[in-house]
Amino acid sequence: MSGTTIQVLTAFQLVLAKLHSRLKAEDGSDVELRRTRVVVPHSSCGSIIGKGGATIRSFIEDSKAGIKISPLDFGLSDRLVTLSGTMEEQMRAIALILTKLTEDDDYSQQVHSPNSYRKDLGLCNLLQAWSSVKSRISLGNKQNHKEDSYNTVTIGVSDEHIGVVIGRKGSHIMEISQSSGARIKISGRGGFLPGTTDRKVTISGLQGSIDLAVSIIERKVDKASKKRAKDETDMDTD
């Protein structure tokens, strides 16, 4: 498959949906395609695996899908990446894998299509495309109803980390809103969730947009927490 990110993700999910419908027709029951294999150049597998397997473990934890990479067979330059789980879990895993591939120079050089993935897409834009795909392609009435419903959720973000969500002059919150398509409102100073020192972050929109916004916020807060912990450790060492 080649094309823009949204085109590739759309095509991939259409293929999975087609295979799912064929399995259902042949079996006569609501069977779901539980395993998919994709081919990835051997030279790019390192970026998916990460140091000590850290990246692939994070993908498995994030997507809830099983992800296994085959050993390199003699004489071949590609390896098989096997994804297992629900269609939703497999699509999430594919989006995460594509994120790493767009950052990999070796992969960009091996993809000879003029419409290959743009290197500067980044995680937020890629997951936005993935969320858009979920909203546009029907995988059943139940999922469509969930994706089309307008909801509002409130989460808590510690007061010490709210700055990384807001950004300078609201730049981060504007970026998150634009990337996810959700509306985001943060409570004023002292506007804490009951019994906590967490500020209220109210997110409104389609369920897919809300999920994406929450994911981006959680990543920003997690990154800030790890940086602060590292800085404190360095200070103790000094």
Short mmCIF file of C-alpha atoms in Angstrom, two decimals:
data_model
loop_
_atom_site.label_atom_id
_atom_site.label_comp_id
_atom_site.label_asym_id
_atom_site.label_seq_id
_atom_site.Cartn_x
_atom_site.Cartn_y
_atom_site.Cartn_z
CA MET A 1 0.00 0.00 0.00
CA SER A 2 1.19 3.51 -0.69
CA GLY A 3 -0.29 6.98 -0.43
CA THR A 4 -0.96 9.54 2.26
CA THR A 5 -1.28 8.30 5.82
CA ILE A 6 -5.07 8.60 5.82
CA GLN A 7 -5.20 6.68 2.52
CA VAL A 8 -2.97 3.88 3.82
CA LEU A 9 -4.90 3.51 7.08
CA THR A 10 -8.22 3.60 5.23
CA ALA A 11 -7.04 0.96 2.76
CA PHE A 12 -5.72 -1.25 5.55
CA GLN A 13 -8.96 -1.14 7.49
CA LEU A 14 -11.01 -1.73 4.34
CA VAL A 15 -8.94 -4.86 3.69
CA LEU A 16 -9.48 -6.08 7.26
CA ALA A 17 -13.21 -5.33 7.03
CA LYS A 18 -13.44 -7.25 3.73
CA LEU A 19 -11.65 -10.27 5.19
CA HIS A 20 -13.91 -10.07 8.24
CA SER A 21 -17.06 -10.09 6.09
CA ARG A 22 -15.76 -13.03 4.04
CA LEU A 23 -14.99 -15.04 7.18
CA LYS A 24 -18.48 -14.26 8.47
CA ALA A 25 -20.06 -15.39 5.18
CA GLU A 26 -18.08 -18.63 5.07
CA ASP A 27 -18.48 -19.52 8.74
CA GLY A 28 -22.05 -18.31 9.15
CA SER A 29 -21.29 -16.68 12.49
CA ASP A 30 -19.86 -13.38 13.68
CA VAL A 31 -16.24 -14.51 13.43
CA GLU A 32 -13.62 -11.79 13.78
CA LEU A 33 -10.26 -11.74 12.03
CA ARG A 34 -7.87 -12.20 14.94
CA ARG A 35 -4.49 -12.21 13.20
CA THR A 36 -2.86 -10.17 10.45
CA ARG A 37 0.66 -10.21 9.02
CA VAL A 38 2.41 -7.24 7.45
CA VAL A 39 5.84 -7.05 5.81
CA VAL A 40 8.44 -4.62 7.14
CA PRO A 41 12.01 -4.15 5.82
CA HIS A 42 14.57 -5.76 8.12
CA SER A 43 16.55 -2.51 8.33
CA SER A 44 13.52 -0.73 9.83
CA CYS A 45 12.58 -3.37 12.40
CA GLY A 46 15.04 -1.99 14.92
CA SER A 47 13.03 1.22 15.26
CA ILE A 48 9.87 -0.81 15.95
CA ILE A 49 11.60 -3.05 18.50
CA GLY A 50 13.49 -0.28 20.31
CA LYS A 51 16.33 -0.58 22.78
CA GLY A 52 15.89 -3.80 24.73
CA GLY A 53 12.43 -4.21 23.18
CA ALA A 54 11.12 -1.07 24.91
CA THR A 55 9.28 0.34 21.89
CA ILE A 56 7.44 -2.82 20.89
CA ARG A 57 6.45 -3.40 24.52
CA SER A 58 4.99 0.11 24.68
CA PHE A 59 3.06 -0.55 21.45
CA ILE A 60 1.63 -3.78 22.89
CA GLU A 61 0.61 -2.01 26.10
CA ASP A 62 -0.93 0.92 24.21
CA SER A 63 -2.83 -1.05 21.55
CA LYS A 64 -3.60 -4.18 23.62
CA ALA A 65 -2.69 -6.14 20.46
CA GLY A 66 -0.16 -8.93 20.24
CA ILE A 67 2.84 -7.91 18.12
CA LYS A 68 5.52 -10.40 17.07
CA ILE A 69 8.36 -9.90 14.59
CA SER A 70 9.73 -12.94 12.78
CA PRO A 71 13.45 -13.74 12.65
CA LEU A 72 15.26 -12.75 9.46
CA ASP A 73 15.34 -15.66 7.00
CA PHE A 74 18.50 -16.19 4.99
CA GLY A 75 18.42 -14.40 1.65
CA LEU A 76 15.45 -12.17 2.55
CA SER A 77 15.49 -8.46 3.32
CA ASP A 78 11.99 -8.31 4.88
CA ARG A 79 10.47 -9.62 8.10
CA LEU A 80 6.89 -10.47 9.03
CA VAL A 81 5.15 -8.51 11.75
CA THR A 82 2.22 -10.53 13.12
CA LEU A 83 -0.60 -8.61 14.81
CA SER A 84 -3.22 -10.39 16.90
CA GLY A 85 -6.31 -9.13 18.67
CA THR A 86 -9.56 -7.41 17.77
CA MET A 87 -9.74 -5.34 14.59
CA GLU A 88 -9.67 -2.19 16.72
CA GLU A 89 -6.53 -3.35 18.54
CA GLN A 90 -4.79 -4.30 15.29
CA MET A 91 -5.58 -0.91 13.72
CA ARG A 92 -4.17 0.88 16.76
CA ALA A 93 -1.00 -1.21 16.52
CA ILE A 94 -0.66 -0.41 12.80
CA ALA A 95 -1.00 3.33 13.52
CA LEU A 96 1.75 3.14 16.14
CA ILE A 97 4.04 1.12 13.86
CA LEU A 98 3.52 3.59 11.00
CA THR A 99 4.48 6.37 13.38
CA LYS A 100 7.91 4.84 13.89
CA LEU A 101 8.36 4.02 10.21
CA THR A 102 7.73 7.63 9.19
CA GLU A 103 10.59 8.63 11.50
CA ASP A 104 12.99 6.04 10.07
CA ASP A 105 15.36 7.26 7.32
CA ASP A 106 16.08 3.71 6.10
CA TYR A 107 12.39 3.05 5.54
CA SER A 108 11.87 6.33 3.68
CA GLN A 109 14.70 5.41 1.31
CA GLN A 110 13.26 1.96 0.63
CA VAL A 111 9.77 3.20 -0.19
CA HIS A 112 10.06 4.34 -3.79
CA SER A 113 6.55 5.71 -4.21
CA PRO A 114 6.27 9.50 -4.64
CA ASN A 115 3.26 9.29 -2.31
CA SER A 116 5.08 7.54 0.53
CA TYR A 117 4.40 8.60 4.11
CA ARG A 118 5.54 12.09 5.01
CA LYS A 119 8.34 11.96 7.53
CA ASP A 120 7.03 14.92 9.52
CA LEU A 121 3.58 13.52 10.33
CA GLY A 122 4.33 12.79 13.98
CA LEU A 123 2.30 10.77 16.48
CA CYS A 124 -0.52 13.25 17.06
CA ASN A 125 -1.32 13.73 13.37
CA LEU A 126 -1.06 10.01 12.63
CA LEU A 127 -3.40 9.08 15.46
CA GLN A 128 -5.73 11.84 14.31
CA ALA A 129 -5.80 10.19 10.89
CA TRP A 130 -6.43 6.82 12.54
CA SER A 131 -9.29 8.30 14.57
CA SER A 132 -10.74 9.79 11.40
CA VAL A 133 -10.58 6.42 9.67
CA LYS A 134 -12.50 4.80 12.53
CA SER A 135 -15.23 7.41 12.21
CA ARG A 136 -15.53 7.07 8.43
CA ILE A 137 -15.54 3.30 7.96
CA SER A 138 -18.39 1.14 9.18
CA LEU A 139 -17.48 -1.94 11.19
CA GLY A 140 -21.01 -2.51 12.43
CA ASN A 141 -23.94 -0.51 13.73
CA LYS A 142 -22.80 -0.75 17.32
CA GLN A 143 -19.43 0.85 16.63
CA ASN A 144 -20.95 3.48 14.35
CA HIS A 145 -23.36 4.51 17.09
CA LYS A 146 -20.50 4.88 19.55
CA GLU A 147 -18.34 6.91 17.15
CA ASP A 148 -21.20 9.22 16.13
CA SER A 149 -22.32 10.06 19.66
CA TYR A 150 -21.36 13.44 21.15
CA ASN A 151 -20.05 13.05 24.68
CA THR A 152 -18.39 15.03 27.44
CA VAL A 153 -15.88 13.62 29.92
CA THR A 154 -13.89 15.22 32.73
CA ILE A 155 -10.44 14.04 33.73
CA GLY A 156 -8.04 15.29 36.38
CA VAL A 157 -4.55 16.64 35.77
CA SER A 158 -2.34 17.51 38.73
CA ASP A 159 -1.92 21.23 39.29
CA GLU A 160 1.86 20.92 38.94
CA HIS A 161 1.51 19.46 35.43
CA ILE A 162 -1.38 21.53 34.09
CA GLY A 163 1.11 23.90 32.46
CA VAL A 164 2.31 21.27 29.98
CA VAL A 165 -1.31 20.75 28.91
CA ILE A 166 -2.07 24.46 28.53
CA GLY A 167 1.25 25.57 27.03
CA ARG A 168 2.48 29.12 26.59
CA LYS A 169 -0.52 31.36 25.94
CA GLY A 170 -2.65 28.24 25.48
CA SER A 171 -0.56 26.90 22.58
CA HIS A 172 -0.61 23.27 23.73
CA ILE A 173 -4.31 23.10 24.44
CA MET A 174 -5.02 24.67 21.05
CA GLU A 175 -2.76 22.09 19.38
CA ILE A 176 -4.47 19.20 21.19
CA SER A 177 -7.90 20.51 20.24
CA GLN A 178 -6.94 20.92 16.58
CA SER A 179 -5.29 17.49 16.42
CA SER A 180 -8.15 15.62 18.06
CA GLY A 181 -11.16 17.66 16.95
CA ALA A 182 -12.38 17.83 20.57
CA ARG A 183 -13.26 20.91 22.62
CA ILE A 184 -11.16 21.22 25.78
CA LYS A 185 -11.82 23.41 28.81
CA ILE A 186 -9.61 23.62 31.90
CA SER A 187 -10.87 24.83 35.26
CA GLY A 188 -9.41 28.00 36.77
CA ARG A 189 -6.99 28.16 39.67
CA GLY A 190 -8.41 26.30 42.64
CA GLY A 191 -10.96 24.50 40.47
CA PHE A 192 -9.99 21.03 41.66
CA LEU A 193 -11.74 17.69 41.47
CA PRO A 194 -13.30 17.00 44.90
CA GLY A 195 -10.77 15.72 47.41
CA THR A 196 -7.78 16.25 45.10
CA THR A 197 -5.39 18.90 43.84
CA ASP A 198 -6.14 17.89 40.25
CA ARG A 199 -7.48 20.55 37.90
CA LYS A 200 -10.61 19.66 35.92
CA VAL A 201 -10.06 19.08 32.21
CA THR A 202 -13.40 18.81 30.41
CA ILE A 203 -13.29 17.29 26.93
CA SER A 204 -16.27 17.33 24.55
CA GLY A 205 -16.80 15.86 21.08
CA LEU A 206 -17.20 12.58 19.25
CA GLN A 207 -15.95 9.60 21.23
CA GLY A 208 -12.99 9.05 18.89
CA SER A 209 -11.95 12.69 19.30
CA ILE A 210 -12.25 12.47 23.09
CA ASP A 211 -10.15 9.29 23.20
CA LEU A 212 -7.46 10.92 21.08
CA ALA A 213 -7.39 14.10 23.19
CA VAL A 214 -7.10 12.06 26.41
CA SER A 215 -4.27 10.02 24.89
CA ILE A 216 -2.32 13.15 23.90
CA ILE A 217 -2.82 14.74 27.33
CA GLU A 218 -1.73 11.57 29.13
CA ARG A 219 1.43 11.40 27.02
CA LYS A 220 2.31 15.03 27.77
CA VAL A 221 1.78 14.56 31.51
CA ASP A 222 3.71 11.28 31.55
CA LYS A 223 6.64 12.88 29.74
CA ALA A 224 6.66 15.82 32.17
CA SER A 225 6.49 13.46 35.18
CA LYS A 226 9.44 11.40 33.94
CA LYS A 227 11.49 14.54 33.24
CA ARG A 228 10.80 15.90 36.72
CA ALA A 229 11.72 12.57 38.34
CA LYS A 230 14.98 12.49 36.35
CA ASP A 231 15.83 16.07 37.31
CA GLU A 232 15.22 15.30 40.99
CA THR A 233 17.41 12.19 40.76
CA ASP A 234 20.20 14.20 39.13
CA MET A 235 19.97 16.82 41.91
CA ASP A 236 20.21 14.14 44.59
CA THR A 237 23.25 12.68 42.86
CA ASP A 238 24.97 16.06 42.79
#
